[in-house]
Coordinates of C-alpha atoms and ligand atoms in Angstrom, one line a residue:
X253 CA 100.4 44.8 193.5
X254 CA 101.2 41.4 192.2
X255 CA 104.5 41.7 191.0
X256 CA 107.4 43.3 193.2
X257 CA 109.5 44.6 191.1
X258 CA 107.1 46.3 188.4
X259 CA 109.6 49.0 187.5
X260 CA 112.5 46.6 186.5
X261 CA 114.4 47.8 183.8
X262 CA 113.1 51.4 183.9
X263 CA 115.0 54.3 185.0
X264 CA 113.6 57.4 186.9
X265 CA 114.6 61.2 187.9
X266 CA 113.2 62.3 191.2
X267 CA 114.0 66.0 191.7
X268 CA 114.3 67.1 195.4
X269 CA 115.1 63.3 196.2
X270 CA 117.7 64.1 199.4
X271 CA 114.8 64.8 201.8
X272 CA 111.0 64.3 202.8
X273 CA 108.7 63.2 200.0
X274 CA 111.2 63.0 197.2
X275 CA 113.6 60.6 199.4
X276 CA 110.7 58.3 200.0
X277 CA 109.4 58.1 196.1
X278 CA 113.2 57.7 194.9
X279 CA 113.7 54.3 197.5
X280 CA 110.0 53.3 196.7
X281 CA 110.8 53.4 192.9
X282 CA 114.5 51.9 193.7
X283 CA 112.6 48.9 196.0
X284 CA 110.3 48.3 192.9
X285 CA 113.1 47.6 190.7
X286 CA 113.9 50.9 188.9
X287 CA 117.1 52.5 188.5
X288 CA 117.4 56.1 190.1
X289 CA 118.8 59.6 189.7
X290 CA 118.3 61.0 193.2
X291 CA 118.2 65.0 192.4
X292 CA 119.5 67.3 195.1
X293 CA 120.1 71.3 194.8
X294 CA 121.6 71.6 198.6
X295 CA 122.4 68.8 200.7
X296 CA 124.6 66.7 198.8
X297 CA 125.5 64.0 201.7
X298 CA 121.8 63.7 202.2
X299 CA 121.6 62.8 198.5
X300 CA 124.5 60.4 198.6
X301 CA 122.8 58.6 201.6
X302 CA 119.7 58.2 199.7
X303 CA 121.7 56.5 196.8
X304 CA 123.5 54.2 199.1
X305 CA 120.0 52.9 200.6
X306 CA 119.0 52.3 197.3
X307 CA 121.8 50.6 196.2
X308 CA 121.6 48.3 199.2
X309 CA 118.3 47.4 198.1
X310 CA 119.8 46.0 194.8
X311 CA 119.0 48.7 192.3
X312 CA 121.7 51.4 190.8
X313 CA 121.3 55.0 192.0
X314 CA 123.1 57.9 191.5
X315 CA 123.1 61.6 193.0
X316 CA 123.0 64.4 190.2
X317 CA 123.1 68.1 191.6
X318 CA 120.9 70.8 189.8
X319 CA 118.8 73.8 190.5
X320 CA 115.1 72.7 188.6
X321 CA 114.5 76.3 188.4
X322 CA 117.4 76.9 185.9
X323 CA 117.4 75.8 182.3
X324 CA 120.7 75.1 181.7
X325 CA 120.9 72.8 184.9
X326 CA 118.1 70.7 184.0
X327 CA 119.3 70.3 180.8
X328 CA 122.4 69.1 182.1
X329 CA 120.7 66.9 184.7
X330 CA 119.0 65.1 181.9
X331 CA 122.0 64.8 179.6
X332 CA 124.0 63.4 182.6
X333 CA 121.1 60.9 183.4
X334 CA 120.8 59.5 179.9
X335 CA 124.5 59.4 179.3
X336 CA 124.6 57.2 182.7
X337 CA 121.6 55.5 182.4
X338 CA 120.7 55.1 178.9
X339 CA 117.4 56.6 178.8
X340 CA 114.6 57.9 181.3
X341 CA 111.4 56.1 181.6
X342 CA 109.9 57.8 184.9
X343 CA 110.1 61.4 185.9
X344 CA 109.0 62.4 189.6
X345 CA 108.4 66.4 189.5
X346 CA 108.8 66.5 193.0
X347 CA 111.4 69.8 194.0
X348 CA 109.4 72.1 195.9
X349 CA 109.4 74.7 198.6
X350 CA 107.5 77.4 200.5
X351 CA 108.3 80.7 201.4
X352 CA 105.2 81.8 203.2
X353 CA 104.2 85.5 204.2
X354 CA 100.7 87.7 204.4
X355 CA 99.7 88.5 201.0
X356 CA 100.4 92.4 201.6
X357 CA 104.3 91.7 203.1
X358 CA 105.3 89.1 200.5
X359 CA 108.1 90.1 198.4
X360 CA 108.4 89.6 194.6
X361 CA 111.3 87.4 195.4
X362 CA 109.4 85.0 197.7
X363 CA 106.8 84.9 194.8
X364 CA 109.6 84.1 192.3
X365 CA 111.1 81.9 193.8
X366 CA 108.5 79.3 195.1
X367 CA 106.7 80.1 191.3
X368 CA 110.3 79.3 189.8
X369 CA 111.0 75.9 191.5
X370 CA 107.4 74.4 192.2
X371 CA 106.1 75.7 188.6
X372 CA 108.8 76.5 186.2
X373 CA 111.0 73.8 187.5
X374 CA 108.0 71.2 187.1
X375 CA 107.8 72.6 183.4
X376 CA 111.4 72.4 182.4
X377 CA 111.9 68.9 183.8
X378 CA 108.6 68.0 181.8
X379 CA 109.8 69.4 178.8
X380 CA 112.8 67.4 179.1
X381 CA 111.3 64.3 179.8
X382 CA 108.9 64.7 177.0
X383 CA 111.6 65.0 174.4
X384 CA 113.4 62.0 175.6
X385 CA 110.4 60.0 175.9
X386 CA 109.2 60.9 172.1
X387 CA 112.7 60.4 170.8
X388 CA 112.8 57.0 172.2
X389 CA 109.2 55.7 172.1
X390 CA 107.5 52.7 173.5
X391 CA 109.6 49.7 174.1
X392 CA 107.2 46.9 174.8
X393 CA 109.6 45.0 177.3
X394 CA 110.1 47.9 179.4
X395 CA 106.6 49.4 179.9
X396 CA 103.2 49.8 177.8
X397 CA 104.1 53.5 178.0
X398 CA 106.7 55.7 176.5
X399 CA 107.2 57.2 179.3
X400 CA 105.6 58.2 182.7
X401 CA 105.3 61.7 184.3
X402 CA 104.5 62.3 188.0
X403 CA 103.8 65.6 189.2
X404 CA 104.2 66.0 192.9
X405 CA 101.1 68.9 193.6
X406 CA 99.5 69.4 196.7
X407 CA 95.9 69.8 198.4
X408 CA 96.4 73.2 197.9
X409 CA 96.1 72.9 194.4
X410 CA 92.2 73.1 195.3
X411 CA 92.3 74.3 199.0
X412 CA 92.9 78.0 198.9
X413 CA 95.5 78.7 201.6
X414 CA 95.7 82.1 203.6
X415 CA 99.5 83.2 203.9
X416 CA 100.6 81.0 201.4
X417 CA 99.5 82.9 197.9
X418 CA 102.9 82.1 196.0
X419 CA 102.6 78.4 197.0
X420 CA 98.9 77.8 196.3
X421 CA 99.3 79.6 192.8
X422 CA 102.2 77.5 192.1
X423 CA 100.3 74.2 192.9
X424 CA 97.2 75.2 191.0
X425 CA 99.5 75.9 188.4
X426 CA 101.0 72.7 188.4
X427 CA 97.2 70.8 188.0
X428 CA 96.3 72.8 185.1
X429 CA 100.0 72.4 183.2
X430 CA 99.8 68.6 184.2
X431 CA 96.5 68.0 182.6
X432 CA 97.2 70.2 179.8
X433 CA 100.5 68.3 179.1
X434 CA 98.5 64.9 179.6
X435 CA 95.9 66.1 176.9
X436 CA 98.7 67.0 174.4
X437 CA 101.1 64.0 174.9
X438 CA 98.6 61.4 175.5
X439 CA 99.0 60.1 171.7
X440 CA 102.5 59.6 171.9
X441 CA 102.0 57.2 174.8
X442 CA 103.1 59.6 177.6
X443 CA 101.1 59.6 180.9
X444 CA 101.2 62.3 183.1
X445 CA 99.4 62.7 186.7
X446 CA 99.8 64.3 189.7
X447 CA 100.0 62.8 193.4
X448 CA 98.3 66.0 195.5
X449 CA 99.5 64.7 199.0
X450 CA 97.6 66.4 202.3
X451 CA 99.7 66.9 205.6
X452 CA 102.9 64.7 205.3
X453 CA 105.1 64.5 208.0
X454 CA 108.6 65.9 206.4
X455 CA 110.7 69.2 207.2
X456 CA 108.6 71.5 205.3
X457 CA 105.7 71.4 207.6
X458 CA 107.5 70.5 211.0
X459 CA 105.6 73.2 212.7
X460 CA 102.5 71.5 211.8
X461 CA 103.1 68.4 213.8
X462 CA 106.3 68.8 216.1
X463 CA 104.1 69.7 218.9
X464 CA 101.1 67.9 220.6
X465 CA 99.1 71.2 220.3
X466 CA 100.1 71.7 216.8
X467 CA 99.3 67.9 215.8
X468 CA 96.1 68.0 217.5
X469 CA 94.8 71.0 215.3
X470 CA 96.0 69.6 212.1
X471 CA 94.5 66.4 212.8
X472 CA 91.2 68.5 213.0
X473 CA 91.6 68.9 209.2
X474 CA 92.1 65.2 208.6
X475 CA 89.0 62.9 208.8
X476 CA 91.3 59.8 209.0
X477 CA 93.1 61.2 211.9
X478 CA 96.4 60.7 211.3
X479 CA 99.3 62.5 209.4
X480 CA 100.7 61.4 206.4
X481 CA 103.8 59.7 206.3
X482 CA 106.4 59.9 203.3
X483 CA 105.9 56.1 202.2
X484 CA 102.3 56.7 202.0
X485 CA 103.4 59.0 198.9
X486 CA 106.5 56.3 197.9
X487 CA 103.6 53.7 197.4
X488 CA 101.0 55.9 195.2
X489 CA 104.2 57.0 193.2
X490 CA 105.2 53.4 192.2
X491 CA 101.6 52.6 191.0
X492 CA 101.4 55.6 189.0
X493 CA 104.7 54.7 187.6
X494 CA 103.8 51.1 186.7
X495 CA 102.0 49.4 183.8
X496 CA 99.0 48.7 186.7
X497 CA 98.0 52.5 185.8
X498 CA 98.3 52.2 182.4
X499 CA 94.8 53.5 182.0
X500 CA 95.3 56.5 184.2
X501 CA 96.4 59.7 182.8
X502 CA 95.7 63.6 183.4
X503 CA 94.5 62.5 186.9
X504 CA 95.2 63.9 190.0
X505 CA 95.6 61.5 193.1
X506 CA 94.8 62.9 196.4
X507 CA 96.6 61.0 199.4
X508 CA 95.6 63.2 201.9
X509 CA 93.6 61.4 204.3
X510 CA 90.4 63.0 203.6
X511 CA 91.5 66.7 203.9
X512 CA 89.9 67.7 200.8
X513 CA 86.5 66.4 202.3
X514 CA 85.4 69.5 203.6
X515 CA 86.0 68.1 207.2
X516 CA 84.3 71.0 209.1
X517 CA 81.1 70.0 207.4
X518 CA 81.0 66.4 209.2
X519 CA 78.6 68.2 211.6
X520 CA 76.9 71.3 210.8
X521 CA 76.0 73.0 207.4
Ligands
BGC174 C1 102.5 71.8 202.5 C2 102.4 71.6 203.7 C3 101.0 71.6 204.6 C4 100.2 70.2 203.8 C5 98.7 70.4 204.1 C6 101.4 70.8 201.9 O1 101.4 70.9 200.4 O2 103.6 71.8 201.8 O3 103.3 72.6 204.6 O4 101.2 70.9 205.7 O5 100.1 70.7 202.2 O6 98.2 71.6 204.2

């Protein structure tokens, strides 16, 4: 990327930006010149710390609480972002969680919580973003697009995952929601894409990397032989939000060290 501030003058909302991948994306967008809304549901202190980090790097940031699975809270989030920043150019639909259980033991609450945040939450936020992007339209001095939506999905939008039916169903749903929305709003110059991370070192999957044995087992699933770092996803988000990817629309960008390459087929088959 030639321009070190490719997002200068743009306003972004990153959901679930108080930790993990969302935090790294918010910081990367801030470093790229965007003003950033750091959304969180719990963990206000962590969100305020992310805001401070972004401000130290020279970009404006603010923390706004909202549970993305609740329609009124999502509307308030966007209203307050537009009031304070003027508009929104970039939505990163990141907030997500896991509630794992064997299929026959999975409660309806576990199912609904995961679908509610990971899928319905992305729908509610994307809907508000599309409304704002269409209201404002393209401002050529800011970006070639009227707006960009980046859905944070997972390799599990294509890889089935035993013991995680709710999570895999939510991410498979995000994939077709993203593509359908991309098709629908492209004529309005709105770009919609996903980042599909593999195993990234964050609190959500601590069990998979926090002991040497677990890490060794995990690396067997990753041809590139390293775990992903949150910054790997931050870099991808800056590119997808910038005009450098202006002709990219309706795509899932896998950032997974090759996890989706059927590593067990490297020998055998
Ligand atoms: C999950 C992680 C998991 C990774 C690879 C992610 O979407 O949240 O828990 O380690 O996929 O399986």
